[in-house]
PDB file of C-alpha atoms in Angstrom:
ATOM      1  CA  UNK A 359       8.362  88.463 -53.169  1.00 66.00           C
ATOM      2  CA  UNK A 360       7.622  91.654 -52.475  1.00 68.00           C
ATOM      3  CA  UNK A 361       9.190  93.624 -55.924  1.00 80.00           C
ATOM      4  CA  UNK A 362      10.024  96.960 -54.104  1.00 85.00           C
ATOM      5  CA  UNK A 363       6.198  97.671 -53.256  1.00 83.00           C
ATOM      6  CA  UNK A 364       4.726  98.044 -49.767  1.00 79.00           C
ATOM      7  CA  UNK A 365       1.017  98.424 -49.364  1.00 75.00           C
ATOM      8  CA  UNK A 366      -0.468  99.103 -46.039  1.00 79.00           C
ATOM      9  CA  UNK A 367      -4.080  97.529 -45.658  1.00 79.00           C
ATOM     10  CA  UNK A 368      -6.595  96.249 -42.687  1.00 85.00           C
ATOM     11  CA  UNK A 369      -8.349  92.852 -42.322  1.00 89.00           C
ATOM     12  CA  UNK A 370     -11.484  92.660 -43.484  1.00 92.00           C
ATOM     13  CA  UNK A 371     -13.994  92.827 -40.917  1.00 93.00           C
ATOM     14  CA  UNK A 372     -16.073  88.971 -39.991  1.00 96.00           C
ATOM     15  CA  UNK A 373     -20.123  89.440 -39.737  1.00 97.00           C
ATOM     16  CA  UNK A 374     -21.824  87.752 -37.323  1.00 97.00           C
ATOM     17  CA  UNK A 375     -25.255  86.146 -37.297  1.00 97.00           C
ATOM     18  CA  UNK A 376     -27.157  89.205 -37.371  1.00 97.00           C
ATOM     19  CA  UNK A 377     -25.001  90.512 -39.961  1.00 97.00           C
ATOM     20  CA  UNK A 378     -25.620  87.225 -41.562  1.00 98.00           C
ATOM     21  CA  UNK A 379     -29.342  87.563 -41.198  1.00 97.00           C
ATOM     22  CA  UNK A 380     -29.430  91.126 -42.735  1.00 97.00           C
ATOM     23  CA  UNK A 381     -27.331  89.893 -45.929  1.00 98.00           C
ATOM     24  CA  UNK A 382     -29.707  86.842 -46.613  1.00 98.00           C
ATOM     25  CA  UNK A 383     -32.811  89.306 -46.386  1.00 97.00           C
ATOM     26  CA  UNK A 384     -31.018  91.319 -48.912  1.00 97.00           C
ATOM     27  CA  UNK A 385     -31.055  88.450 -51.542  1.00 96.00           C
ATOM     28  CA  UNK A 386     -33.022  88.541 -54.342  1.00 95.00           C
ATOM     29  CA  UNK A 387     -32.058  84.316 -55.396  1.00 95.00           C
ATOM     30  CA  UNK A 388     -31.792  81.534 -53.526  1.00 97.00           C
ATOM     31  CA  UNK A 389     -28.796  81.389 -51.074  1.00 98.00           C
ATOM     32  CA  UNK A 390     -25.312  79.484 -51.554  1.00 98.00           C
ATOM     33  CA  UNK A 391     -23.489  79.537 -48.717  1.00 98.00           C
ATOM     34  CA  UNK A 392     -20.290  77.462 -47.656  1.00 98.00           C
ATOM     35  CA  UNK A 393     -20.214  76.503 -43.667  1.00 98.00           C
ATOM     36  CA  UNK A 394     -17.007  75.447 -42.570  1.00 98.00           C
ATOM     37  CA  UNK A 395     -16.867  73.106 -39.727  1.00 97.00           C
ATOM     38  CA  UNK A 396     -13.552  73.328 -37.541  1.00 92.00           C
ATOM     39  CA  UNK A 397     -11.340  74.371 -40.478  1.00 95.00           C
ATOM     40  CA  UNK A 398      -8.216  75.727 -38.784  1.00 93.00           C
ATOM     41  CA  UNK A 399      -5.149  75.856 -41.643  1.00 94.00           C
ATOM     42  CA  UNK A 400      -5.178  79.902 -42.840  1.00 95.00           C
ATOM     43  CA  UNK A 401      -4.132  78.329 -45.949  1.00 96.00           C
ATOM     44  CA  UNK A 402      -7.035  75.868 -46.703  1.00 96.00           C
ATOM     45  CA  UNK A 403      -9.581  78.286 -45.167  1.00 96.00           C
ATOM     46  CA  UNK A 404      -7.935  80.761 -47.678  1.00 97.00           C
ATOM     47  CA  UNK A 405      -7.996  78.572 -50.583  1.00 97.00           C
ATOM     48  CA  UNK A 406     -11.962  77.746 -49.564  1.00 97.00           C
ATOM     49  CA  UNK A 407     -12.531  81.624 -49.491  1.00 98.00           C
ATOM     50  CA  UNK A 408     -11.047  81.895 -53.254  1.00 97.00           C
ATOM     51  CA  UNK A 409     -13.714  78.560 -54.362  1.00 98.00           C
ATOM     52  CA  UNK A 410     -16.364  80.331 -52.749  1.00 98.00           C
ATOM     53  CA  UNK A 411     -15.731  83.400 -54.402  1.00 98.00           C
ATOM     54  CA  UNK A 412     -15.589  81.784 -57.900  1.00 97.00           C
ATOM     55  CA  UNK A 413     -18.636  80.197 -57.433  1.00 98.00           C
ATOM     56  CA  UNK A 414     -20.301  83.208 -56.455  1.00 97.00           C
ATOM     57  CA  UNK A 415     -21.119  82.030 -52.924  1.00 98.00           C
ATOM     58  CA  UNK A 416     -23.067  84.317 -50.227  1.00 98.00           C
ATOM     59  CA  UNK A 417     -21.230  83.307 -47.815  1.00 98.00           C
ATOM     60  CA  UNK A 418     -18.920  81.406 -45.716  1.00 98.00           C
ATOM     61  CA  UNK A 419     -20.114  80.573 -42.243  1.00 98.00           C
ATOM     62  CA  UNK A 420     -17.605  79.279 -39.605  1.00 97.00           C
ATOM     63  CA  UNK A 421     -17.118  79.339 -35.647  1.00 97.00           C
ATOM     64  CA  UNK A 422     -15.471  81.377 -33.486  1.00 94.00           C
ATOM     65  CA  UNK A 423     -13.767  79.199 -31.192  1.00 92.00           C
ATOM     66  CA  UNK A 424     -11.646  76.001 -32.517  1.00 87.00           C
ATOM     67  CA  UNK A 425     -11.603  77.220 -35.977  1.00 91.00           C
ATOM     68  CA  UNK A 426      -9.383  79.995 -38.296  1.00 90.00           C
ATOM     69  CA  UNK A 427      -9.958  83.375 -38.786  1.00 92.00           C
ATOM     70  CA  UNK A 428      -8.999  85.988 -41.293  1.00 94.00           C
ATOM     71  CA  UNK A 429      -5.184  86.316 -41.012  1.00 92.00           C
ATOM     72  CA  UNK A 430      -2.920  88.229 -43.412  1.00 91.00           C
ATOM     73  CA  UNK A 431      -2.066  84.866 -44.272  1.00 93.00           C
ATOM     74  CA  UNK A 432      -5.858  83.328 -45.302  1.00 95.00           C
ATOM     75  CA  UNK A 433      -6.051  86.826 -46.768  1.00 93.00           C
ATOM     76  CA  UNK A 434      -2.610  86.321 -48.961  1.00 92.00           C
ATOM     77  CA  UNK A 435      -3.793  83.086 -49.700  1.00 94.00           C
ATOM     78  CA  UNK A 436      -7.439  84.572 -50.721  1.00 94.00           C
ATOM     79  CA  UNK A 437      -5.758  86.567 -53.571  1.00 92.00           C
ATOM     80  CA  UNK A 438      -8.966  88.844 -52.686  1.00 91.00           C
ATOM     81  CA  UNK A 439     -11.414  86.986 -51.932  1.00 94.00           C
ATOM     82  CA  UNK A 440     -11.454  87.355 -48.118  1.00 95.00           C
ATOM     83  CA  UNK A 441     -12.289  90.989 -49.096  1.00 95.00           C
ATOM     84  CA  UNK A 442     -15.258  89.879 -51.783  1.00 96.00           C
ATOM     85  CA  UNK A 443     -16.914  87.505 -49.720  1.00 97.00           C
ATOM     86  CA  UNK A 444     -18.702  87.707 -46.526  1.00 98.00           C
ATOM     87  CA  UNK A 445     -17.101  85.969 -43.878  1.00 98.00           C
ATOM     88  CA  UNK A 446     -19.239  85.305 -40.825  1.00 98.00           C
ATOM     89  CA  UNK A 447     -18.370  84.338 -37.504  1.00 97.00           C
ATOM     90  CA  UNK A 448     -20.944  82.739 -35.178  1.00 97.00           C
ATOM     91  CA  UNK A 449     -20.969  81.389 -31.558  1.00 96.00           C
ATOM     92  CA  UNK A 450     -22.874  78.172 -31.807  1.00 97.00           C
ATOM     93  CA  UNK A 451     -22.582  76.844 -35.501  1.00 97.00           C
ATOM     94  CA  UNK A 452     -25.415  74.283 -34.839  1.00 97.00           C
ATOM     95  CA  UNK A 453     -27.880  76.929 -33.979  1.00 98.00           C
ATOM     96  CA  UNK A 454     -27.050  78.747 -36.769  1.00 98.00           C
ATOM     97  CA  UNK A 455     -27.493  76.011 -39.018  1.00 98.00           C
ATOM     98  CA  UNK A 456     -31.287  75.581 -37.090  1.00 98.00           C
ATOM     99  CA  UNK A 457     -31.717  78.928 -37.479  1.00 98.00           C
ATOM    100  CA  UNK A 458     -31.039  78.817 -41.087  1.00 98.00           C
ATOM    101  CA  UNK A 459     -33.136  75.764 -41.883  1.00 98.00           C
ATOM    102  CA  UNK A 460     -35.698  77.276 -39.499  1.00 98.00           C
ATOM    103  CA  UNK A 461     -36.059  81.302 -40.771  1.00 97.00           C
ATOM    104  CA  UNK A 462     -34.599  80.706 -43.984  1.00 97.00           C
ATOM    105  CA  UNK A 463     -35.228  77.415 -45.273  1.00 98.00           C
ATOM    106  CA  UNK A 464     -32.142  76.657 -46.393  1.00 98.00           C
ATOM    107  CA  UNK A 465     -31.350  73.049 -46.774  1.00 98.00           C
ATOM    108  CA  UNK A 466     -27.683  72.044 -45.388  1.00 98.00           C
ATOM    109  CA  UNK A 467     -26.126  69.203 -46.845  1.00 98.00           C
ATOM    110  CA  UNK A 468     -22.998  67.919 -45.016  1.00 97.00           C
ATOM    111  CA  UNK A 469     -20.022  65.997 -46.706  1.00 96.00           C
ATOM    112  CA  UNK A 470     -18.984  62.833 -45.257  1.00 93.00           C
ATOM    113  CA  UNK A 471     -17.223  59.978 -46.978  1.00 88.00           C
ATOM    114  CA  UNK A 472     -19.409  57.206 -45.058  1.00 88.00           C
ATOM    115  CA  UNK A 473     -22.637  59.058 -47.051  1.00 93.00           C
ATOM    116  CA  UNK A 474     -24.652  56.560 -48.942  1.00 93.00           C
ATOM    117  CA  UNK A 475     -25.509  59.518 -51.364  1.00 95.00           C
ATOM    118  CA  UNK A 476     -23.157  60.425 -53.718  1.00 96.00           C
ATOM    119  CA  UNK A 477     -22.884  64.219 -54.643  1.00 97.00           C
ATOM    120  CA  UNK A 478     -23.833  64.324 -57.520  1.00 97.00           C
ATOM    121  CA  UNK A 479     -26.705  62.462 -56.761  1.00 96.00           C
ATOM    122  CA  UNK A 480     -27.886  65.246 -54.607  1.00 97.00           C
ATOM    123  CA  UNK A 481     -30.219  68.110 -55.520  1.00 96.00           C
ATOM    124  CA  UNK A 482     -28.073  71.180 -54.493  1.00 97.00           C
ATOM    125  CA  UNK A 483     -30.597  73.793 -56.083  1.00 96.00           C
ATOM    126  CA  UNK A 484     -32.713  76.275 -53.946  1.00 96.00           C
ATOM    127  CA  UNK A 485     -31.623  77.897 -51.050  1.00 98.00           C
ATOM    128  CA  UNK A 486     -28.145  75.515 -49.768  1.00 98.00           C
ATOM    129  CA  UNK A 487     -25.808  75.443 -47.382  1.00 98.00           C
ATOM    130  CA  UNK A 488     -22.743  72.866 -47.877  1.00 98.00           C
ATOM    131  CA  UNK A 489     -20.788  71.849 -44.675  1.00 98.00           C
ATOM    132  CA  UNK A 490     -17.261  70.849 -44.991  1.00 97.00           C
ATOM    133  CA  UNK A 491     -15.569  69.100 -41.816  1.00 94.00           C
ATOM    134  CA  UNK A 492     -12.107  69.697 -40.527  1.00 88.00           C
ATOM    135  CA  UNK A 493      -9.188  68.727 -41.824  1.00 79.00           C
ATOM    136  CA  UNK A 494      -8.630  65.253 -40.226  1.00 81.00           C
ATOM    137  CA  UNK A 495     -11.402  65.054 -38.082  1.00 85.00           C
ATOM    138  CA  UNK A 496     -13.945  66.112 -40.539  1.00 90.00           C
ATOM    139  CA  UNK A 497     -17.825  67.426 -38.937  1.00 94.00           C
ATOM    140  CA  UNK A 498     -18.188  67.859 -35.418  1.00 95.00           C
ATOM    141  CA  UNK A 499     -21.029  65.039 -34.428  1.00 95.00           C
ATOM    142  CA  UNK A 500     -23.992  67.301 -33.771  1.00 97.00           C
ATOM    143  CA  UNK A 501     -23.467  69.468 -36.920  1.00 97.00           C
ATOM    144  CA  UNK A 502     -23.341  66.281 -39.161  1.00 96.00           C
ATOM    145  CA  UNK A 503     -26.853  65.769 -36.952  1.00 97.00           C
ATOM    146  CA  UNK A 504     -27.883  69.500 -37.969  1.00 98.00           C
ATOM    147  CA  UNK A 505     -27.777  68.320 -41.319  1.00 98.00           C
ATOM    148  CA  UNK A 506     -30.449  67.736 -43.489  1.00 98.00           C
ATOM    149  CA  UNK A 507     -28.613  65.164 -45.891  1.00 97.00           C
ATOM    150  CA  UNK A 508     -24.960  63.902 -45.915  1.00 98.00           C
ATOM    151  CA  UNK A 509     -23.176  63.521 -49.414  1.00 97.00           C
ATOM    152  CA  UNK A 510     -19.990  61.845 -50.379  1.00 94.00           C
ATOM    153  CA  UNK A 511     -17.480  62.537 -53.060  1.00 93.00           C
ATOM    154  CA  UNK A 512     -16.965  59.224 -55.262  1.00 90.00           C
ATOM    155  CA  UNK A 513     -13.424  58.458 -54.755  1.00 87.00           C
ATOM    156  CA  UNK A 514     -12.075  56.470 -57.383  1.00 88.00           C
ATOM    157  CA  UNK A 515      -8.495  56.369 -56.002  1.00 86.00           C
ATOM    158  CA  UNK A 516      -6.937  54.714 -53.086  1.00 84.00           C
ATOM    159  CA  UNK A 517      -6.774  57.659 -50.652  1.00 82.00           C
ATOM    160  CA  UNK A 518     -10.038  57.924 -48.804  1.00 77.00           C
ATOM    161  CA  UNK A 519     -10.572  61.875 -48.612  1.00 79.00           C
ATOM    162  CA  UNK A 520     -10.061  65.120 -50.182  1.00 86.00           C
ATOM    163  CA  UNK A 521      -7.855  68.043 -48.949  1.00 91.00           C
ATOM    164  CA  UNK A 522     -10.790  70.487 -47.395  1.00 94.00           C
ATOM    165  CA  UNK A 523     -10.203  72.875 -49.905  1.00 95.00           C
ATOM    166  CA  UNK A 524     -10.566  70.610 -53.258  1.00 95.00           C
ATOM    167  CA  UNK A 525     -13.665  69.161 -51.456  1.00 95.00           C
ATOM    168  CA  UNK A 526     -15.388  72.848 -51.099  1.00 97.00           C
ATOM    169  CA  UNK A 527     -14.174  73.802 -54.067  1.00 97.00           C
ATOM    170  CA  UNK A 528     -15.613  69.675 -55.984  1.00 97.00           C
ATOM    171  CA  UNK A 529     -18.875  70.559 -53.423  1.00 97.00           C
ATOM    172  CA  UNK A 530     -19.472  74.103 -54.404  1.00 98.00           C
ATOM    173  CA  UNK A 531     -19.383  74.082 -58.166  1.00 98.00           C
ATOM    174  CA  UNK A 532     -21.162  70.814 -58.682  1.00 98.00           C
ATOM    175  CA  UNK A 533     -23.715  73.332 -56.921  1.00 98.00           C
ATOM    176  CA  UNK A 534     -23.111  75.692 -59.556  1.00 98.00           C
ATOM    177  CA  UNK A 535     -23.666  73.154 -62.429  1.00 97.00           C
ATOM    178  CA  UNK A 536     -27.002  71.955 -60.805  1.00 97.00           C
ATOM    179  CA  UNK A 537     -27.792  75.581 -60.957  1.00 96.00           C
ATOM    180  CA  UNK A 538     -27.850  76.496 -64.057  1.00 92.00           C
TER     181      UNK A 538
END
C-alpha cells in the first residue's frame, strides 16, 4: 500500500568474487558469510537477506546462473537489507567455495537433512561459511562435496525440511550464539 508516497530508487549493485575478496581482506574478525545454493524465490532469497543482516553476516554468496537476483521484489521483501549487506554474485560457486577454504580458510558447512551431525553439534566459530540448498532440491551434488562438514536441523515434527529461509535464518544465529 503505497499511502500517497512515491520514492524513486536503484538496485543495489551485486559484487563479484574480487569484490568479495577485497571485503574479506577488509575484516578485522573472523568471517560469517551465508552461500546460497540455487535459491531462486525473490521472496525467500529476500527473507534470507533480512536473517543475514540480523545476524550481522559479511555476506551472502550465490550464483549467477540458475539462481535469484536482487529484484525490487527480494529488495521489498529485504525491508533494507539487500542495501546493508553485500550481495555477491559468482560464476562457479564451487570454486569459490575452494577458493575460500583455500585463501581464506574459511570452513563451509553445508545443511542437509541426511547429516549425521546435528547443528548444534557443530562448531560454527572462526571464519564460516553456511550453505543452504534450494528450495526442493536442496545443494547441488558437488557443492555438498565442496563442503567441509554437512549439518542437519533436528526435526522434531513430521515434515522433513525447513522453508530455506527459516533454515538460514535457524543456521545463521545458532552461529551467532556459538559466537559469543
Amino acid at each position: 500500500n503505497h499511502q500517497g508516497v512515491v520514492a524513486r530508487g536503484e538496485l543495489p549493485t551485486p559484487l563479484d568474487e574480487a569484490g568479495l575478496d577485497a571485503l574479506l581482506q577488509r575484516l578485522t574478525a573472523p568471517p560469517l558469510l551465508l552461500v546460497l545454493d540455487g535459491v531462486t524465490d525473490p521472496h525467500n532469497l529476500g527473507a534470507c537477506l533480512r536473517s543475514a543482516d540480523a545476524a550481522g553476516v559479511d555476506a551472502v554468496i550465490a550464483p549467477r546462473d540458475r539462481a535469484g537476483g536482487l529484484t525490487p521484489v527480494v529488495c521489498k521483501v529485504a525491508s533494507g537489507a539487500a542495501e546493508t549487506v553485500p550481495f555477491v554474485q559468482v560464476t562457479n560457486l564451487v570454486r569459490t567455495l575452494r577458493h575460500l577454504q583455500d585463501v581464506h580458510r574459511v570452513f563451509v558447512v553445508g545443511t542437509s537433512d541426511d547429516a549425521d551431525t546435528s547443528l548444534f553439534a557443530a562448531d560454527l566459530c572462526g571464519p564460516l561459511a553456511l550453505v543452504m540448498g534450494a528450495e526442493g532440491e536442496g545443494m547441488r551434488r558437488l557443492t555438498r562435496e565442496a563442503c567441509d562438514r554437512l549439518v542437519a536441523l533436528p526435526m522434531a515434527g513430521q515434515v522433513q525440511s525447513l522453508n530455506v529461509a527459516v533454515a538460514a535464518g535457524v543456521c545463521l544465529f545458532e552461529a551467532v550464539r556459538q559466537r559469543r
